[in-house]
Structures are given as structure tokens and as C-alpha cells.
PDB file of C-alpha atoms in Angstrom:
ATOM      1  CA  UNK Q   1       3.234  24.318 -89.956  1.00  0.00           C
ATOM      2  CA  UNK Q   2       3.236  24.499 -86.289  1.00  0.00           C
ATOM      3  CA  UNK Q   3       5.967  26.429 -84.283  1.00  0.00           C
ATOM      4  CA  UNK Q   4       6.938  26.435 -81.241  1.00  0.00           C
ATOM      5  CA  UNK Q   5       9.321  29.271 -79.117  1.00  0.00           C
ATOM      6  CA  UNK Q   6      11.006  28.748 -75.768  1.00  0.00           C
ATOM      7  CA  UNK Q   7      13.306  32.427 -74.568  1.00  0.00           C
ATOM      8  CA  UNK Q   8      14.772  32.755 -71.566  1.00  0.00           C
ATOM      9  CA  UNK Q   9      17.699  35.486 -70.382  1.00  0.00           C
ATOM     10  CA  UNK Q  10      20.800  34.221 -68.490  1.00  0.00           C
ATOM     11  CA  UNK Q  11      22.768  36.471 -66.454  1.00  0.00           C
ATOM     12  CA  UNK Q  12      26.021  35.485 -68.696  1.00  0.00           C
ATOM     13  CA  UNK Q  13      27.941  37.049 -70.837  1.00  0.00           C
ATOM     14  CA  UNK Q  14      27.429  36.015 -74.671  1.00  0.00           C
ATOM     15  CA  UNK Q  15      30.489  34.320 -75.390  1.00  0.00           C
ATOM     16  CA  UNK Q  16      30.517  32.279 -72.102  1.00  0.00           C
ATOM     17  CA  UNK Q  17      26.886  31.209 -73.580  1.00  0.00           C
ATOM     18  CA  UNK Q  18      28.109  30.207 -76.526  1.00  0.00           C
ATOM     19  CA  UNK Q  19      30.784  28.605 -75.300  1.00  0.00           C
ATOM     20  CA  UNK Q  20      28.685  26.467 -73.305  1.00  0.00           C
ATOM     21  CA  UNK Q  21      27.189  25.249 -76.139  1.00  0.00           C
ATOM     22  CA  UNK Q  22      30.509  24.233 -77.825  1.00  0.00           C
ATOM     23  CA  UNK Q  23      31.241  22.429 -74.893  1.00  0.00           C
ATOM     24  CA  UNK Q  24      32.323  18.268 -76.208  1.00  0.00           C
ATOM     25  CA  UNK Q  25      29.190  16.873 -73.205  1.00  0.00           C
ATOM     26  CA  UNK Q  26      27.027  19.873 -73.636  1.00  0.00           C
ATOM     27  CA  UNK Q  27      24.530  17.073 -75.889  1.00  0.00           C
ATOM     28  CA  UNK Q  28      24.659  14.787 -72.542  1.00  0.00           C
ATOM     29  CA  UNK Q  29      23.693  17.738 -70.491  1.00  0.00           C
ATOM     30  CA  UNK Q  30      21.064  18.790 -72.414  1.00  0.00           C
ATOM     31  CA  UNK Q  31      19.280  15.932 -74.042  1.00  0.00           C
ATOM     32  CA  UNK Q  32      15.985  14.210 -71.938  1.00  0.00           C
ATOM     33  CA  UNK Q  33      16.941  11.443 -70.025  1.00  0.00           C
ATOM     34  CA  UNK Q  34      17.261   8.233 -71.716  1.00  0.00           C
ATOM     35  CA  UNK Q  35      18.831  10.088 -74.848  1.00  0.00           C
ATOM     36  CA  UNK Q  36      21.966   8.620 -76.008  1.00  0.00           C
ATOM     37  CA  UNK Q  37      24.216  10.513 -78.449  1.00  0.00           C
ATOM     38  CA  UNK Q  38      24.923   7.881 -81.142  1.00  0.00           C
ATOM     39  CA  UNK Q  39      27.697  10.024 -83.076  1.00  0.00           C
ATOM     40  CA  UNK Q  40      28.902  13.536 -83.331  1.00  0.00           C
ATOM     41  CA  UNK Q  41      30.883  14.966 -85.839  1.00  0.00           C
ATOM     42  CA  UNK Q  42      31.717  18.726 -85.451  1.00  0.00           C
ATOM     43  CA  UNK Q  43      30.382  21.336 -83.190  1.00  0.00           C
ATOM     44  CA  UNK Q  44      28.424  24.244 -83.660  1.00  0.00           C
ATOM     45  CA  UNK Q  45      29.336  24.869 -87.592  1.00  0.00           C
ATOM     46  CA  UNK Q  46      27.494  24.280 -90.639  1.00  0.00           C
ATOM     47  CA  UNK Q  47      27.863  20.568 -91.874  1.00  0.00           C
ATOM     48  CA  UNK Q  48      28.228  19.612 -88.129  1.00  0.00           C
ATOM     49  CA  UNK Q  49      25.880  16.051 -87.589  1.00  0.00           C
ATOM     50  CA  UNK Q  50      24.525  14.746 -84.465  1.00  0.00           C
ATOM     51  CA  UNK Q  51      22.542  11.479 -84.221  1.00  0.00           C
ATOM     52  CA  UNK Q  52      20.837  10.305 -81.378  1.00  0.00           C
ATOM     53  CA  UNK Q  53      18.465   7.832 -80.001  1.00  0.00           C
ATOM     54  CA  UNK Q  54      15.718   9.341 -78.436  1.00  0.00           C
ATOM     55  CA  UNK Q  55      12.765   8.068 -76.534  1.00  0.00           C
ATOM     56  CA  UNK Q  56       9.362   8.224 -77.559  1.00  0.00           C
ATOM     57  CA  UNK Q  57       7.154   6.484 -75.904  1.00  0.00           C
ATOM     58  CA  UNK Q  58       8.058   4.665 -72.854  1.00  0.00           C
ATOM     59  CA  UNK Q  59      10.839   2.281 -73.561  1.00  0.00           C
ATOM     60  CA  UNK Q  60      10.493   2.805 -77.245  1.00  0.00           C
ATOM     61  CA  UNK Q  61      13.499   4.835 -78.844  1.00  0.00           C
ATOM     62  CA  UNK Q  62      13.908   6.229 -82.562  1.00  0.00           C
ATOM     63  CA  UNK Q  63      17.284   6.940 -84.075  1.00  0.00           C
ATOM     64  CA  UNK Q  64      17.357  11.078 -84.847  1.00  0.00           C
ATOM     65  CA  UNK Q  65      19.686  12.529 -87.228  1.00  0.00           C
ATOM     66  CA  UNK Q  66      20.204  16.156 -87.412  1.00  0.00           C
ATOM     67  CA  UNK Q  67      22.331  18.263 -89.781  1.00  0.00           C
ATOM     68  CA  UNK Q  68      23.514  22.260 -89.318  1.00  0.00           C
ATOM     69  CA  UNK Q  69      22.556  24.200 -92.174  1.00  0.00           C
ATOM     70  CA  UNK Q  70      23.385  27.739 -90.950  1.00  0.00           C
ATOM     71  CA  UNK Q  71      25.368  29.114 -88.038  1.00  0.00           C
ATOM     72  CA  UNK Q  72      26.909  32.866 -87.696  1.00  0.00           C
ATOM     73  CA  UNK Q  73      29.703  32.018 -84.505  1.00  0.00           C
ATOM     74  CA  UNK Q  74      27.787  34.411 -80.997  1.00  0.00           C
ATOM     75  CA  UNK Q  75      24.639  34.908 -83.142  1.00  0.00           C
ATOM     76  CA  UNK Q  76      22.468  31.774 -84.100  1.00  0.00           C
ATOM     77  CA  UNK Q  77      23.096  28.232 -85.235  1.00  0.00           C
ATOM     78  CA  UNK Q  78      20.418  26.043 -87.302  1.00  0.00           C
ATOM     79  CA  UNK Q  79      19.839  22.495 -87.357  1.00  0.00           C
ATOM     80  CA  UNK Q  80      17.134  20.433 -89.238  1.00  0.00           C
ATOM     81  CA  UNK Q  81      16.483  16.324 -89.070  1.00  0.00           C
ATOM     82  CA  UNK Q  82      17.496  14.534 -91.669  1.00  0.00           C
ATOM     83  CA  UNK Q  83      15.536  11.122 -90.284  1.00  0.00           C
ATOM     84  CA  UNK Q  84      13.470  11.084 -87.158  1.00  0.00           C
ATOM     85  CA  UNK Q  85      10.027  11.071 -85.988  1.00  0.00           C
ATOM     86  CA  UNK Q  86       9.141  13.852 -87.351  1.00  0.00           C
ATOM     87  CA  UNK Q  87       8.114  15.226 -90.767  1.00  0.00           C
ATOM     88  CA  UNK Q  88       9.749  17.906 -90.427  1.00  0.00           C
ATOM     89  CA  UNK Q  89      12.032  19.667 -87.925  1.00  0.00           C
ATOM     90  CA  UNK Q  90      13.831  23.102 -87.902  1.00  0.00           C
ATOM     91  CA  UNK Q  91      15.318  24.641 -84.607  1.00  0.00           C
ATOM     92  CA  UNK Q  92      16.896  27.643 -84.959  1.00  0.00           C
ATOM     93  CA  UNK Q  93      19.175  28.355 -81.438  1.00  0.00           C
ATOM     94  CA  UNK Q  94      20.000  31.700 -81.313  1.00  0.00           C
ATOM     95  CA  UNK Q  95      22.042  34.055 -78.547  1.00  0.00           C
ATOM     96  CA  UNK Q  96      22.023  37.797 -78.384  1.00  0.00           C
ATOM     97  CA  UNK Q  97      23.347  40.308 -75.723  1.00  0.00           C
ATOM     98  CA  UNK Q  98      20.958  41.570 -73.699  1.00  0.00           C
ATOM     99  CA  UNK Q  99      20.786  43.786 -70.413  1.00  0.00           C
ATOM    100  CA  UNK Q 100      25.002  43.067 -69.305  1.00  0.00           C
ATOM    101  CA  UNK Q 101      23.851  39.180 -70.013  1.00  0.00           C
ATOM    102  CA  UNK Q 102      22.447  37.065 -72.806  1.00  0.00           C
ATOM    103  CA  UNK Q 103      18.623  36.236 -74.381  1.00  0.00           C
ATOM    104  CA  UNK Q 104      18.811  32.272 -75.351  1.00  0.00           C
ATOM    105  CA  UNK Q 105      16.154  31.645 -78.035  1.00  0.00           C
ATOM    106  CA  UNK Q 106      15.103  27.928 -79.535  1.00  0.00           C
ATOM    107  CA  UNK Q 107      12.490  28.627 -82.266  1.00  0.00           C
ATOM    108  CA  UNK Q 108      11.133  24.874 -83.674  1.00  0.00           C
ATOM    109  CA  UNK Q 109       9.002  24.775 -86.954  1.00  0.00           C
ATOM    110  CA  UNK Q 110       8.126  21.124 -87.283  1.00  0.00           C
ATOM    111  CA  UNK Q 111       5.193  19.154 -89.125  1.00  0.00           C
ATOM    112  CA  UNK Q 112       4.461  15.278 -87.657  1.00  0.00           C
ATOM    113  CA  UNK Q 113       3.751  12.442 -89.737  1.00  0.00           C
ATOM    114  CA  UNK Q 114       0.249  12.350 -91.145  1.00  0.00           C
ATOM    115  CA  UNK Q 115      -0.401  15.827 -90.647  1.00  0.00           C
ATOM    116  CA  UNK Q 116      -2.800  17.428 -90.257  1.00  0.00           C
ATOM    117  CA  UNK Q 117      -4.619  14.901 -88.560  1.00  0.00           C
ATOM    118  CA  UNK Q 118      -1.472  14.062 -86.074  1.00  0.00           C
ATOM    119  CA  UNK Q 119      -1.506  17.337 -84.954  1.00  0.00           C
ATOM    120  CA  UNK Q 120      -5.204  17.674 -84.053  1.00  0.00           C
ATOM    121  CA  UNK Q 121      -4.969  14.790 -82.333  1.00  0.00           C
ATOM    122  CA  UNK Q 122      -1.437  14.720 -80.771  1.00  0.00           C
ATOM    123  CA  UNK Q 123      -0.854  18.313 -81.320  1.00  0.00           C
ATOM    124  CA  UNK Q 124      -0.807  19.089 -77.220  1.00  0.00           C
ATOM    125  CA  UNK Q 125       1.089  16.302 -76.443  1.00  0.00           C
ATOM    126  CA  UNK Q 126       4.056  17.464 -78.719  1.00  0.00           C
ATOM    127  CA  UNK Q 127       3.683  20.978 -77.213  1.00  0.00           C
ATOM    128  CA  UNK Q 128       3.442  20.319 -73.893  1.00  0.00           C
ATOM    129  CA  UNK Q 129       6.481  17.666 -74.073  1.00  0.00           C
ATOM    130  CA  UNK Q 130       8.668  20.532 -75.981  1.00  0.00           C
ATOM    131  CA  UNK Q 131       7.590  23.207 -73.647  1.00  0.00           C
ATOM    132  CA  UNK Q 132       9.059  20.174 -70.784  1.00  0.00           C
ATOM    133  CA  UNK Q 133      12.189  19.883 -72.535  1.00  0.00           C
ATOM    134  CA  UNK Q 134      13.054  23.585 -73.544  1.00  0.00           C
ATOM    135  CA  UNK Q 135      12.158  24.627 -69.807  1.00  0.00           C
ATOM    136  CA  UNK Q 136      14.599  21.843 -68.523  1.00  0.00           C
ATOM    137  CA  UNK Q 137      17.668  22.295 -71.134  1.00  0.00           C
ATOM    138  CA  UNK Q 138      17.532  26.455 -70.171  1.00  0.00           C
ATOM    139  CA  UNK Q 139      17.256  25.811 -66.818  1.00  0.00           C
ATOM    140  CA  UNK Q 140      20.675  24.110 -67.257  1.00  0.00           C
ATOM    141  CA  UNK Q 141      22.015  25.922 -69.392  1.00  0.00           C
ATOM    142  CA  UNK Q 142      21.164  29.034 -66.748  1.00  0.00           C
ATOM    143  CA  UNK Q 143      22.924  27.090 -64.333  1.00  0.00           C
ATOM    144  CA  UNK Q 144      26.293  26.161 -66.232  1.00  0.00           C
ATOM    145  CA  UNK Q 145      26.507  29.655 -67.005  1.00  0.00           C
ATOM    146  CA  UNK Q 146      25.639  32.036 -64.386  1.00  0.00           C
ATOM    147  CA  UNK Q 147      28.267  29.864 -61.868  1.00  0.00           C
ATOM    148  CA  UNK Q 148      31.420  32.236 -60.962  1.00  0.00           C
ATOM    149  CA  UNK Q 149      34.258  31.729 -62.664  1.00  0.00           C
TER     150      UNK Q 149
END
């Protein structure tokens, strides 16, 4: 199954990381544009559910629901699609202190339809658009957090 890593360290303390991530708009800040957040029910806890219509090719959107199966509250929280466009999807967040600030970690196992031929076909594509999205959502998450105050 293909997996994919994104790390990046934010000159934050841990909790205020975390805390960004509880945040009620933290999905609208995060998500690629043209994502709308269909429903959310709970935060960062296990049972929590977030569905979403993404984009996925052009004007094109599929509906996205994902359920937390894990979380341990400053450590790690785990979510995994229940229907999407993927096979299978499992993106484990985790946080841990670091040099006076925090290491922000999104680890992604997925597996898209009709594998394995998807992925030698569309296999970069998926990658490269990940590697996109990961690079923008800690970019803004470095932002939010590294601000004074």
C-alpha cells in the first residue's frame, strides 16, 4: 500500500499547535480551495466525523467522509475515510516537542480504486497533488502558530 509522509517543525509551542488544530475554522483554513466542509461533529477526539466535498478533477467534486479512530490529546490523532475516492485512506497527524517548538507529522497510507493498476498509472499524480496540499496546509499552520501572542 502506498504511503506518503509530509514533517515540518514550527517554532510553537506544542499545545498552541494543538490548539490550532482544535480551532472550530481550522477545516476552512486548511482544506484546498474549493473544499467545502459539509458537516462536523466533534473535534479532535475519537468518534469525531468530518464530511466534505472535495474537488477532483476540475469542477468535479466527491463527497468525503472521514471518521477518528484514535487520538492521545498533544500526541497524535487518526482519521480514516469511511466513503471517498479512495480505497483506502489512513492519516495519522501527529505533534511532538521538539527543539523549544513542535515537529508536525501527517503520515497517509492509502490504496486507490483499481489498484494496482491506478497507481502505476496515476500513482504520481496522487503524490505530487498530496505533496501540494501537505506543503500548503503546514505552511499555514506555521503561520497561525509562530504569530506573537
Amino acid at each position: 500500500m502506498p504511503h506518503f509522509e509530509f514533517t515540518s517543525w514550527i517554532d510553537a509551542p506544542l499545545e498552541k499547535v494543538w490548539a490550532f488544530h482544535e480551532r472550530e475554522d481550522v477545516l476552512r483554513l486548511l482544506a484546498p480551495p474549493g473544499t467545502e466542509v459539509v458537516s462536523r461533529k466533534g473535534g479532535l477526539e475519537t468518534g469525531a466525523r468530518v464530511e466534505f466535498r472535495a474537488p477532483v478533477l476540475g469542477p468535479l467534486k466527491v463527497r468525503w467522509l472521514a471518521l477518528h479512530v484514535d487520538h492521545e490529546r498533544l500526541r497524535f490523532f487518526v482519521d480514516e475515510q469511511i466513503r471517498g475516492p479512495f480505497q483506502r485512506w489512513r492519516h495519522e497527524h501527529r505533534f511532538a516537542e521538539e527543539n523549544g517548538g513542535t515537529r508536525l507529522t501527517d503520515a497517509i497510507e492509502y490504496s486507490l480504486p483499481l489498484a494496482p493498476v491506478s497507481h502505476w498509472l496515476a500513482g504520481w499524480a496522487v503524490k505530487l497533488q498530496l505533496r501540494t496540499m501537505f506543503a500548503n496546509r503546514h505552511r499555514t499552520t506555521k503561520e497561525y502558530c509562530e504569530r506573537p501572542g
